[in-house]
Coordinates of C-alpha atoms in Angstrom, one line a residue:
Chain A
X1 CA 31.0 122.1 29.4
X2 CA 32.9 120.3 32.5
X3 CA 32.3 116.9 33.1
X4 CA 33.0 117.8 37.2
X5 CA 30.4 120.1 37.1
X6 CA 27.4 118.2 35.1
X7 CA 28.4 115.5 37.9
X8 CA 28.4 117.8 40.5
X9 CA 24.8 119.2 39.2
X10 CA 23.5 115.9 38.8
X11 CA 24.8 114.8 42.2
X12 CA 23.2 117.8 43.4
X13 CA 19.7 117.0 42.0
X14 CA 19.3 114.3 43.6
X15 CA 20.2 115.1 47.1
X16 CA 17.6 117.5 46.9
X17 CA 15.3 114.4 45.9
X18 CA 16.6 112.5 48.5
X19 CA 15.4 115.2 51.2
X20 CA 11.6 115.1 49.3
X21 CA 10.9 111.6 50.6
X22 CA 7.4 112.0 49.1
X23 CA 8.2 113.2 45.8
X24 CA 10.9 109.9 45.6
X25 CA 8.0 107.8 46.4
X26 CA 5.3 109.1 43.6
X27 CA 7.9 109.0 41.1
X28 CA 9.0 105.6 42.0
X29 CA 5.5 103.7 42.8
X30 CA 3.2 105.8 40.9
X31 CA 3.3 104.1 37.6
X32 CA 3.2 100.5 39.0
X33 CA 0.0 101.4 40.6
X34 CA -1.4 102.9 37.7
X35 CA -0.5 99.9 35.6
X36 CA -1.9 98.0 38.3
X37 CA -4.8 99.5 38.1
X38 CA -5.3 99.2 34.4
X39 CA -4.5 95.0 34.7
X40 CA -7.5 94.8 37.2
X41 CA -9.7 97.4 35.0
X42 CA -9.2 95.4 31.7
X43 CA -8.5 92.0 33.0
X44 CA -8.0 90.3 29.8
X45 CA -4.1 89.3 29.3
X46 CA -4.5 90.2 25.6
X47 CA -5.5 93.7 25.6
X48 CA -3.3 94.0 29.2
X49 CA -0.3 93.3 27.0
X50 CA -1.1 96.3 24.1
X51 CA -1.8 98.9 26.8
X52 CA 1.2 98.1 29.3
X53 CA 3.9 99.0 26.8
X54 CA 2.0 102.4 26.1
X55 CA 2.1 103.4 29.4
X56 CA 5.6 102.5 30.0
X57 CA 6.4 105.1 27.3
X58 CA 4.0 107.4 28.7
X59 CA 4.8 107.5 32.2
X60 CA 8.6 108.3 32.1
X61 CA 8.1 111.3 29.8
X62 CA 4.7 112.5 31.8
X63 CA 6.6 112.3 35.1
X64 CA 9.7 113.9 33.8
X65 CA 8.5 116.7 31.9
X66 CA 6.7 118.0 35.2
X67 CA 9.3 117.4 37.5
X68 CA 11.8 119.2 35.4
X69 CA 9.6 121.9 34.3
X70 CA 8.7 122.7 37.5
X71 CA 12.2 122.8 39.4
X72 CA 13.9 124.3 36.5
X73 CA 11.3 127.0 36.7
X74 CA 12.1 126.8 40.5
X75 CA 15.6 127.6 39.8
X76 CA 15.1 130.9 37.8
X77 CA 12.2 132.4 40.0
X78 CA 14.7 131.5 43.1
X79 CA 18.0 133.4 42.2
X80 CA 19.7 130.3 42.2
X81 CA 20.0 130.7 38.2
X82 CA 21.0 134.1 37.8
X83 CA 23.9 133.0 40.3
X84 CA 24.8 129.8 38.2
X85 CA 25.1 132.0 35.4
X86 CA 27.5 134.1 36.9
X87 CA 29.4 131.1 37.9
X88 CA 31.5 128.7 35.3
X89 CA 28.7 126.6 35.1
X90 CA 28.0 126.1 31.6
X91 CA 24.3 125.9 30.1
X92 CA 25.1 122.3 29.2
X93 CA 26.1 121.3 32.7
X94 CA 23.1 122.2 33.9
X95 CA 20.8 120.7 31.2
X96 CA 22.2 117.4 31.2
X97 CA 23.1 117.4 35.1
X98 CA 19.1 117.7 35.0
X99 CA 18.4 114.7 32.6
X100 CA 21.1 112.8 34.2
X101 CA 19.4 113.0 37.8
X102 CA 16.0 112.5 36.2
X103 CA 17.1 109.5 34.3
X104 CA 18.4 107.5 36.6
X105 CA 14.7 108.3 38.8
X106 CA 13.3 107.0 35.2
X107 CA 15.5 104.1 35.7
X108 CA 14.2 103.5 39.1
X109 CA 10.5 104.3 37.8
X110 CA 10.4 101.7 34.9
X111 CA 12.8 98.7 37.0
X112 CA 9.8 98.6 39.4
X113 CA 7.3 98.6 36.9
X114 CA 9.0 96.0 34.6
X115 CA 9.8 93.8 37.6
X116 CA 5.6 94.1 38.7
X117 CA 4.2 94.0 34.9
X118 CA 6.4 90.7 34.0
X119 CA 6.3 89.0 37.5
X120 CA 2.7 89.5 38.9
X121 CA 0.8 90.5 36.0
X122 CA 2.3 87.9 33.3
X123 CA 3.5 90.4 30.9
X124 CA 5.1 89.0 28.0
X125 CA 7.7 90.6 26.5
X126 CA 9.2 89.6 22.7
X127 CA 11.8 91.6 22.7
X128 CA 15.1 92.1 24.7
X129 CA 14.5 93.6 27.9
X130 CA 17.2 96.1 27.4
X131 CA 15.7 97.6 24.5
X132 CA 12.3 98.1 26.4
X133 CA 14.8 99.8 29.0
X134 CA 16.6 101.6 26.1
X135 CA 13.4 103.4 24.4
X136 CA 11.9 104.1 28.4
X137 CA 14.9 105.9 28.9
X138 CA 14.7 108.0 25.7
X139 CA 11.2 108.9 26.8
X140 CA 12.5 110.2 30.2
X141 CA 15.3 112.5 28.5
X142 CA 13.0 113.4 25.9
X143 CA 10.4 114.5 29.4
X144 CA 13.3 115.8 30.7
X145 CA 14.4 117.9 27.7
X146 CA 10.9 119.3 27.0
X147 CA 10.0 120.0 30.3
X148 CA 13.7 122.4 30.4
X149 CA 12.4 124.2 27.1
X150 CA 8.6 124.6 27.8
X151 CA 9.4 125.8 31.7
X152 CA 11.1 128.9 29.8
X153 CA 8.0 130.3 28.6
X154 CA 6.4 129.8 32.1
X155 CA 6.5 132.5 34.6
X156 CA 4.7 130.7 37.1
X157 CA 4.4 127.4 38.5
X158 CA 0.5 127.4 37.8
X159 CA 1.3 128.1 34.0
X160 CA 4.3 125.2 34.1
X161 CA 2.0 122.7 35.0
X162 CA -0.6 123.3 32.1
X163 CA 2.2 123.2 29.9
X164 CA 1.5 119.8 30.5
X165 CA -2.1 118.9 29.0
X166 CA -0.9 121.2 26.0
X167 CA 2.9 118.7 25.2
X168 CA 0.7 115.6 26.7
X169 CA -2.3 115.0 25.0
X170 CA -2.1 116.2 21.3
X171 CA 1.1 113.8 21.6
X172 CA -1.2 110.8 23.0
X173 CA -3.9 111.3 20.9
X174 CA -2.2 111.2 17.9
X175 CA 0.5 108.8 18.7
X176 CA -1.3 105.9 17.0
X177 CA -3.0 104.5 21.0
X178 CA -6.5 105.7 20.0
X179 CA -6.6 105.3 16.5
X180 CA -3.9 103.5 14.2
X181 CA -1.7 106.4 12.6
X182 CA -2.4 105.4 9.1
X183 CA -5.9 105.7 9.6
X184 CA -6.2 109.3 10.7
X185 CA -7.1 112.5 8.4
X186 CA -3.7 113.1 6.4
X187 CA -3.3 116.4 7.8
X188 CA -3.2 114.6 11.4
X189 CA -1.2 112.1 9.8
X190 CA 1.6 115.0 9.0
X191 CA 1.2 116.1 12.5
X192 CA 1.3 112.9 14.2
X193 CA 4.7 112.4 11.8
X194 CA 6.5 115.0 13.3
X195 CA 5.8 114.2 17.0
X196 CA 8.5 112.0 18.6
X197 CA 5.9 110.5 20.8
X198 CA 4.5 108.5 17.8
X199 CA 8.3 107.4 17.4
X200 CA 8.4 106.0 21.0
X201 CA 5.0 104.1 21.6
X202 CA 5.9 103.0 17.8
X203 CA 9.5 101.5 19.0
X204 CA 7.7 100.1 22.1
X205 CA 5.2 98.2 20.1
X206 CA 7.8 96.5 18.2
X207 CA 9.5 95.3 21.4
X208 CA 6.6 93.9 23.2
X209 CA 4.6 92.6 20.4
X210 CA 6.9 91.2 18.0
X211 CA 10.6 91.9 19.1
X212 CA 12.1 92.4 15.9
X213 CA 14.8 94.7 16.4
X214 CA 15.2 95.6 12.9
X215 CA 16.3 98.8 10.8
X216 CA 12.3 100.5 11.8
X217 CA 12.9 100.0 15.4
X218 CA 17.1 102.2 15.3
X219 CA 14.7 104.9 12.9
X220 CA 12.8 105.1 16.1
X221 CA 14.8 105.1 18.2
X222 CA 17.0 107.9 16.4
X223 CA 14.1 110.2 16.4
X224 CA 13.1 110.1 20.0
X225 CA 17.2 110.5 20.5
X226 CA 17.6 113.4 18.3
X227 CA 14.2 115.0 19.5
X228 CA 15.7 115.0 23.0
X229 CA 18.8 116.4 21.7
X230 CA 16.8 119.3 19.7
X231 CA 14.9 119.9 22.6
X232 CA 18.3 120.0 25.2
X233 CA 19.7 122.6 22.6
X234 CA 16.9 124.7 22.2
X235 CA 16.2 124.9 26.2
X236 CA 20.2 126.0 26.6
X237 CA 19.9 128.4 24.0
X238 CA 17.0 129.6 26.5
X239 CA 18.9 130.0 29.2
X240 CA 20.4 133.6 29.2
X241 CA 23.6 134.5 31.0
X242 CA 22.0 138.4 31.2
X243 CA 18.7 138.8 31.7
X244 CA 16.5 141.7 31.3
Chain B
X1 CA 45.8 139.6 37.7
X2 CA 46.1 140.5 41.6
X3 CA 49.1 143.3 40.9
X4 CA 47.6 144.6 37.4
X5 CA 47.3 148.3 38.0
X6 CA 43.7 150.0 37.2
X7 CA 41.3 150.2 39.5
X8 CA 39.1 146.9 40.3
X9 CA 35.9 148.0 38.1
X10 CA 35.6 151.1 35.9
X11 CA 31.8 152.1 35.1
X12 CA 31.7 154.7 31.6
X13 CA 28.5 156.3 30.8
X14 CA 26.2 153.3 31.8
X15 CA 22.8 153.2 31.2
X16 CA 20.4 150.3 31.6
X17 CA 16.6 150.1 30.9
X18 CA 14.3 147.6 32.7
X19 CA 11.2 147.7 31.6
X20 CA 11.3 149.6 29.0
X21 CA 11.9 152.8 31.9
X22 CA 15.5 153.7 31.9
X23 CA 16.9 153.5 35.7
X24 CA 20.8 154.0 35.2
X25 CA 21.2 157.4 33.7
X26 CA 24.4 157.3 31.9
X27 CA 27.1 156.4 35.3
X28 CA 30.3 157.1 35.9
X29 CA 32.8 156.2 38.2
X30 CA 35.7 154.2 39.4
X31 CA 36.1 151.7 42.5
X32 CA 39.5 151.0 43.8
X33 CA 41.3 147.5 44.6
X34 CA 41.7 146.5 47.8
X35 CA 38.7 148.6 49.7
X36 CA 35.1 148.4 50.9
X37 CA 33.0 150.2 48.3
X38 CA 29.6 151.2 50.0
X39 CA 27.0 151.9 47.6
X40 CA 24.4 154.0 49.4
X41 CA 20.7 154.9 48.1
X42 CA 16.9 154.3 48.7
X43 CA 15.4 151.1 47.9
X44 CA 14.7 151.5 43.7
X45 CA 17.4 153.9 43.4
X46 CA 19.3 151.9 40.7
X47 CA 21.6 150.2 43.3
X48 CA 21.2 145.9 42.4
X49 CA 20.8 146.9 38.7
X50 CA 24.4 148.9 39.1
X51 CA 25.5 145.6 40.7
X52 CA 24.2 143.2 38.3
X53 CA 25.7 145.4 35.7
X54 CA 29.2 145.1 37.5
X55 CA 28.8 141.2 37.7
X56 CA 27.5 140.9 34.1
X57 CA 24.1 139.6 34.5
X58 CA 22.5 142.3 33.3
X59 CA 21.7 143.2 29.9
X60 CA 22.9 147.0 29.5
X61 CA 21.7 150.0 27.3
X62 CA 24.8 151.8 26.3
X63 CA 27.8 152.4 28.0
X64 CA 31.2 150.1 29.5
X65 CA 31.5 148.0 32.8
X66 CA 35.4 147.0 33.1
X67 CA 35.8 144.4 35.9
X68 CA 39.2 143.4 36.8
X69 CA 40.4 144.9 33.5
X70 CA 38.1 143.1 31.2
X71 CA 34.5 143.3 30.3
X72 CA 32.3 142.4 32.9
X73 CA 30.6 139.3 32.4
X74 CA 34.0 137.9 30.7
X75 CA 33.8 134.0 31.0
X76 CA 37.4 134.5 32.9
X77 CA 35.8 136.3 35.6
X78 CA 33.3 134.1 36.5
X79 CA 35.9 132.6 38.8
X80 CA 37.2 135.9 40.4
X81 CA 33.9 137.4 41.5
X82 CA 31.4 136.6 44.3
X83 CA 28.5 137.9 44.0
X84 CA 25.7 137.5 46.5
X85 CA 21.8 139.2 45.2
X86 CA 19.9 140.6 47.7
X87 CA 17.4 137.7 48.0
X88 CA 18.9 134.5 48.9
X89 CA 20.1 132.6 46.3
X90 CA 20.3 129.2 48.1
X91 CA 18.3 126.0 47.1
X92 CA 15.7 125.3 50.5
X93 CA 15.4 121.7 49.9
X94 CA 19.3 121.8 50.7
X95 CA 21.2 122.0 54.0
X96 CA 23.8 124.6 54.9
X97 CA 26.6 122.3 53.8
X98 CA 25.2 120.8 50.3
X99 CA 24.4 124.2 48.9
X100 CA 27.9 125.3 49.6
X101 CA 29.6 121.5 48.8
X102 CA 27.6 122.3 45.5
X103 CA 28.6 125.8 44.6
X104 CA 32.2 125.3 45.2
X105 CA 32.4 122.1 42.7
X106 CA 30.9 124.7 40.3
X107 CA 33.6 126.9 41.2
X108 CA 36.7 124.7 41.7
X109 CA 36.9 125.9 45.2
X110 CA 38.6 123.4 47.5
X111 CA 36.5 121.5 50.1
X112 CA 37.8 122.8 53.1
X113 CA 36.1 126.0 52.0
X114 CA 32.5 124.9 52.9
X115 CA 34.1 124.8 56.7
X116 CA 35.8 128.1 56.2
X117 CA 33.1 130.3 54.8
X118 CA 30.2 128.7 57.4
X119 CA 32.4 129.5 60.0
X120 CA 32.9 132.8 58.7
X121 CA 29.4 133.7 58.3
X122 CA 28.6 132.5 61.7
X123 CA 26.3 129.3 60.7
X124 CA 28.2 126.3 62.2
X125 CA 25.6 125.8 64.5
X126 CA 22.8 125.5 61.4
X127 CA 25.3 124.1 58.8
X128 CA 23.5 120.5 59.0
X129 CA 19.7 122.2 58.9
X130 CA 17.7 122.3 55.4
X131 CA 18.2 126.0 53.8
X132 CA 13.3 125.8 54.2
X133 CA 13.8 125.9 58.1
X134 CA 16.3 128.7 58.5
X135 CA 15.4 132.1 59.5
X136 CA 15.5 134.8 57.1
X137 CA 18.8 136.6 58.5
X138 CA 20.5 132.7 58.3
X139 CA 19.6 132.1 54.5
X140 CA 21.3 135.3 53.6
X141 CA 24.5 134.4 55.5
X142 CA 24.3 130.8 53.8
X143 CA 23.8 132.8 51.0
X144 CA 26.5 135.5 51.4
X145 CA 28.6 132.3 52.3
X146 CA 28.4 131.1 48.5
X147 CA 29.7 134.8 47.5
X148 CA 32.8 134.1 49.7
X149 CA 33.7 130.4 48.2
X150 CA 37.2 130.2 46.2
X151 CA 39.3 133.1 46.5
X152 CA 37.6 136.1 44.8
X153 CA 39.5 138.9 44.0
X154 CA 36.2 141.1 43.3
X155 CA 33.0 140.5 45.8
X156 CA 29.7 141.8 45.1
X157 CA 27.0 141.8 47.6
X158 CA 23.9 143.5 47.8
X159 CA 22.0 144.2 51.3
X160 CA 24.0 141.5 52.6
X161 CA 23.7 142.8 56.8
X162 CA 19.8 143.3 56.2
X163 CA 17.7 142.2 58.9
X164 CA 20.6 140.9 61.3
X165 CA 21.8 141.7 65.0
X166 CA 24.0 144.2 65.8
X167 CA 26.5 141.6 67.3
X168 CA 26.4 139.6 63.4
X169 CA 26.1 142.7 61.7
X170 CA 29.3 143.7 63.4
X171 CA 31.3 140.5 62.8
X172 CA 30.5 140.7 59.3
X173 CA 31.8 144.1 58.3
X174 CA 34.9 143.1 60.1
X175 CA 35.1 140.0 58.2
X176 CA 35.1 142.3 54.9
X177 CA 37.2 144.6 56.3
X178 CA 39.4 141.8 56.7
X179 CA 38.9 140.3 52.8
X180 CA 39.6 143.7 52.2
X181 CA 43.1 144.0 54.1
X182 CA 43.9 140.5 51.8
X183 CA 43.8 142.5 48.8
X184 CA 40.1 141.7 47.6
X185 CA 37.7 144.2 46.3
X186 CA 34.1 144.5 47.8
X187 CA 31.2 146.3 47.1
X188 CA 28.6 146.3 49.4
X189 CA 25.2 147.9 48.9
X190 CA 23.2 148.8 52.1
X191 CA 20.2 151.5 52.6
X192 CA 21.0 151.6 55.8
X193 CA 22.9 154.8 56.2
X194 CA 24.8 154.1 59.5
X195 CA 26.6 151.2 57.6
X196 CA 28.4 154.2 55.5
X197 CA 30.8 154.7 58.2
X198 CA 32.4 151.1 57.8
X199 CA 33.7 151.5 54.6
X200 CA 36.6 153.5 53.0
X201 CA 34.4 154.5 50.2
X202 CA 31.2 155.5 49.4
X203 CA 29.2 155.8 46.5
X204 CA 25.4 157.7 47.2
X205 CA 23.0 156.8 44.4
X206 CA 19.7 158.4 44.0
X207 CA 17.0 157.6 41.0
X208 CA 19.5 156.0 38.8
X209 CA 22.4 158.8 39.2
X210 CA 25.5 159.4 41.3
X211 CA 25.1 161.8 43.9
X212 CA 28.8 161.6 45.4
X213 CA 31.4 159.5 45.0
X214 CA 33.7 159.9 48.3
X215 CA 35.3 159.2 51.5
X216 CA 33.2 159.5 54.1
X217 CA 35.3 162.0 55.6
X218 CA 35.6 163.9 52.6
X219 CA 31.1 163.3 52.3
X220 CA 31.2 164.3 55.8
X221 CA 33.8 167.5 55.5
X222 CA 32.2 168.4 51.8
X223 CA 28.5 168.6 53.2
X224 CA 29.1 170.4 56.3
X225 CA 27.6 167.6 58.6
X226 CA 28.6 164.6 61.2
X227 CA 25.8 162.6 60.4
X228 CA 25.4 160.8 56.9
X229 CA 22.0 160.6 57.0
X230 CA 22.3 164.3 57.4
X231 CA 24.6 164.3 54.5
X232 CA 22.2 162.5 52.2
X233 CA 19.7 165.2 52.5
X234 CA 22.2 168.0 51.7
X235 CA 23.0 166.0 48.7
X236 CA 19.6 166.3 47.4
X237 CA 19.3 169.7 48.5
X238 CA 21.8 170.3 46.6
X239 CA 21.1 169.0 43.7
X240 CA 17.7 170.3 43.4
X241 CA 19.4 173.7 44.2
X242 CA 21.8 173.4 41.0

């Protein structure tokens, strides 16, 4: 690893954002519409403020697991991988160049959506704003890091994309939004224990609702963290240096 | 490692599979520093596996690949050899420039060598236009263009004149001629026979096996003929013969 060269990727990464104005503009205004959206839909300030935090930990990983999955996936069916590999890029430089670029467009994502939610639509928040921004950004790398690993087993861009659905909604469903977590079958109990998503909408509700940032809230936030992590090492170890 | 003796890559008995078909047959042969290596053959007669063998990309069968004296694929050559694949390996949503800003921070190249090497492969004119809007021959000059970044003492390029004028075409093999008279290695596979002339080597591969391994004076002499094209055919005739 080379710090030059994750910078260099990373720097890279997002000039190629900055020539896709459109791309640039869904990523950054998307969210705030949808939340929006769902202000107007429920219009009740009570249930407004359980809902907004979920999709603030939804949206950054959603986003970022298809952008990445997509242009990593770009990058191997284009040659452009096969030539980093013979370069002295290393697999790290690439992977975090990747979740740096995409984290700072997560940054982007969720300033604009905090800024709307707490101005506009009176969203309260208990907690520190920076630990809102803290687990938001954990989401994105955890996207980000997912989105590297799952584009591996992809050959095409139509099978990327419902990689999505499959990482997306088992995650949502049994991340406590629906139904409380304690109240599920134990079997999807164990399974909802063991995906980081529960971890992050968890850590979210303790910011917005009671802001407590006690020992629960650092547990959850050390298992989105390390879930990232895992993920970032297990999508290097999938990039190969030969290939078939 | 510019004045280590040895030639510039050493192939023993190499045999790759792709597929689970094996299209290297168990290759030999030497290429020497300082030259233009053709490597000459049909389309699907072994030739960018051979390459990405040499370069290290390519996961092998049996058999050794030395590259400047070490293993190919050795993390310290990743510095000293271009390589350019036959599709361009640019990014589209980049211009001229950022692709090649980008690849030389990879490989430690100084800045001024995004001027030189645009200049070189004749894309001034286009440097500031996204990679998407250029025309096929362009990309693979902006392409061949990362290949040339940093000072490479071994260059790998495969079908790198494909598709491009006569006048370009021209320039180019000049330009490796003149890498060449610098004391850098290249290896340049074409299926176009007439570009077998422009090198001082030539290596004619035909379903995953050598076929000759010669000047092209010595091809030409050897096979009784003027023409290489001509000389291909003997080859094979001869071969089929034996």
């Amino acid at each position: 690893m080379n710090p030059a060269i994750t910078l260099a990727t990373a720097r890279r990464i997002l000039t190629q954002l900055r020539h896709d104005h459109r791309t640039v503009a869904l990523m950054a205004f998307v969210p705030t519409l949808v939340i929006i959206l769902l202000y107007y839909v429920i219009d009740d300030q009570r249930s407004f403020g359980a809902w907004a935090p979920i999709l603030l930990c939804v949206f950054p990983f959603l986003v970022m697991f298809l952008v990445t999955s997509i242009a990593t996936l770009r990058e191997r069916t284009s040659g452009t991988l096969e030539r980093l590999m013979a370069t002295p890029l290393g697999k790290l430089d690439l992977l975090l160049g990747y979740g740096i670029a995409f984290g700072l467009m997560a940054c982007v994502q969720v300033a604009i959506a905090l800024a709307v939610s707490l101005t506009w639509l009176g969203f309260d928040l208990a907690g520190p704003l920076w630990s809102l921004v803290l687990i938001a950004l954990l989401n994105a790398l955890l996207g980000t890091a997912l989105g590297l690993l799952c584009s591996a087993f992809a050959r095409s861009e139509f099978q990327a994309v419902q990689f999505m659905p499959v990482v997306m909604i088992p995650q949502l469903l049994l991340g406590g939004i629906l139904v409380p977590r304690d109240q599920m079958a134990t079997v999807l109990e164990w399974v909802s224990n063991v995906l980081p998503m529960s971890y992050a909408i968890e850590g979210m509700k303790v910011v917005v609702m009671n802001g407590e940032l006690g020992g629960e809230f650092w547990r959850d936030v050390a298992i989105v963290a390390g879930s990232a992590l895992l993920a970032l090492v297990l999508g290097a170890a999938t990039l190969r240096r030969r290939t078939p | 490692m510019m004045n280590l003796p040895g030639p510039a890559i050493a192939v023993r008995d190499l045999r790759v599979s792709r597929g689970g078909v094996e299209v290297l047959h168990g290759i030999d042969f030497e290429v020497p520093r300082g030259q233009v290596t053709g490597l000459l053959g049909p389309s699907g007669c072994g030739k960018t596996t051979l390459m990405r063998a040499i370069v290290g990309v390519q996961i092998v069968t049996g058999g050794e690949v030395t590259v400047l004296g070490r293993p190919a694929g050795d993390p310290s050559l990743r510095r000293s050899v271009g390589y350019s694949t036959q599709s361009p390996a640019v990014y589209r949503d980049l211009t001229v420039v950022e692709n090649l800003r980008y690849f030389a921070a990879v490989l430690n190249a100084p800045r001024s060598d995004v001027d030189r090497v645009i200049e070189e492969v004749g894309l001034t004119d286009v440097a500031g236009q996204l990679g998407g809007t250029l025309s096929g021959g362009q990309l693979n000059r902006a392409s061949l263009a990362v290949a040339l970044l940093g000072s490479p003492e071994l260059v790998v390029l495969d079908e790198p004149t494909v598709g491009l004028d006569p006048v370009l075409r021209q320039e180019l093999w000049l330009l490796f001629q003149g890498m060449a008279d610098r004391g850098v290695t290249l290896i340049v596979s074409s299926h176009v026979m007439d570009e077998a002339a422009r090198c001082q080597r030539l290596i004619v591969m035909r379903e995953g096996e050598i076929l000759a391994d010669d000047t092209p004076h010595d091809l030409r002499e050897h096979t009784r003929t003027t023409d290489l094209e001509e000389a291909f055919l003997r080859l094979i005739e001869e071969r089929t013969a034996a």
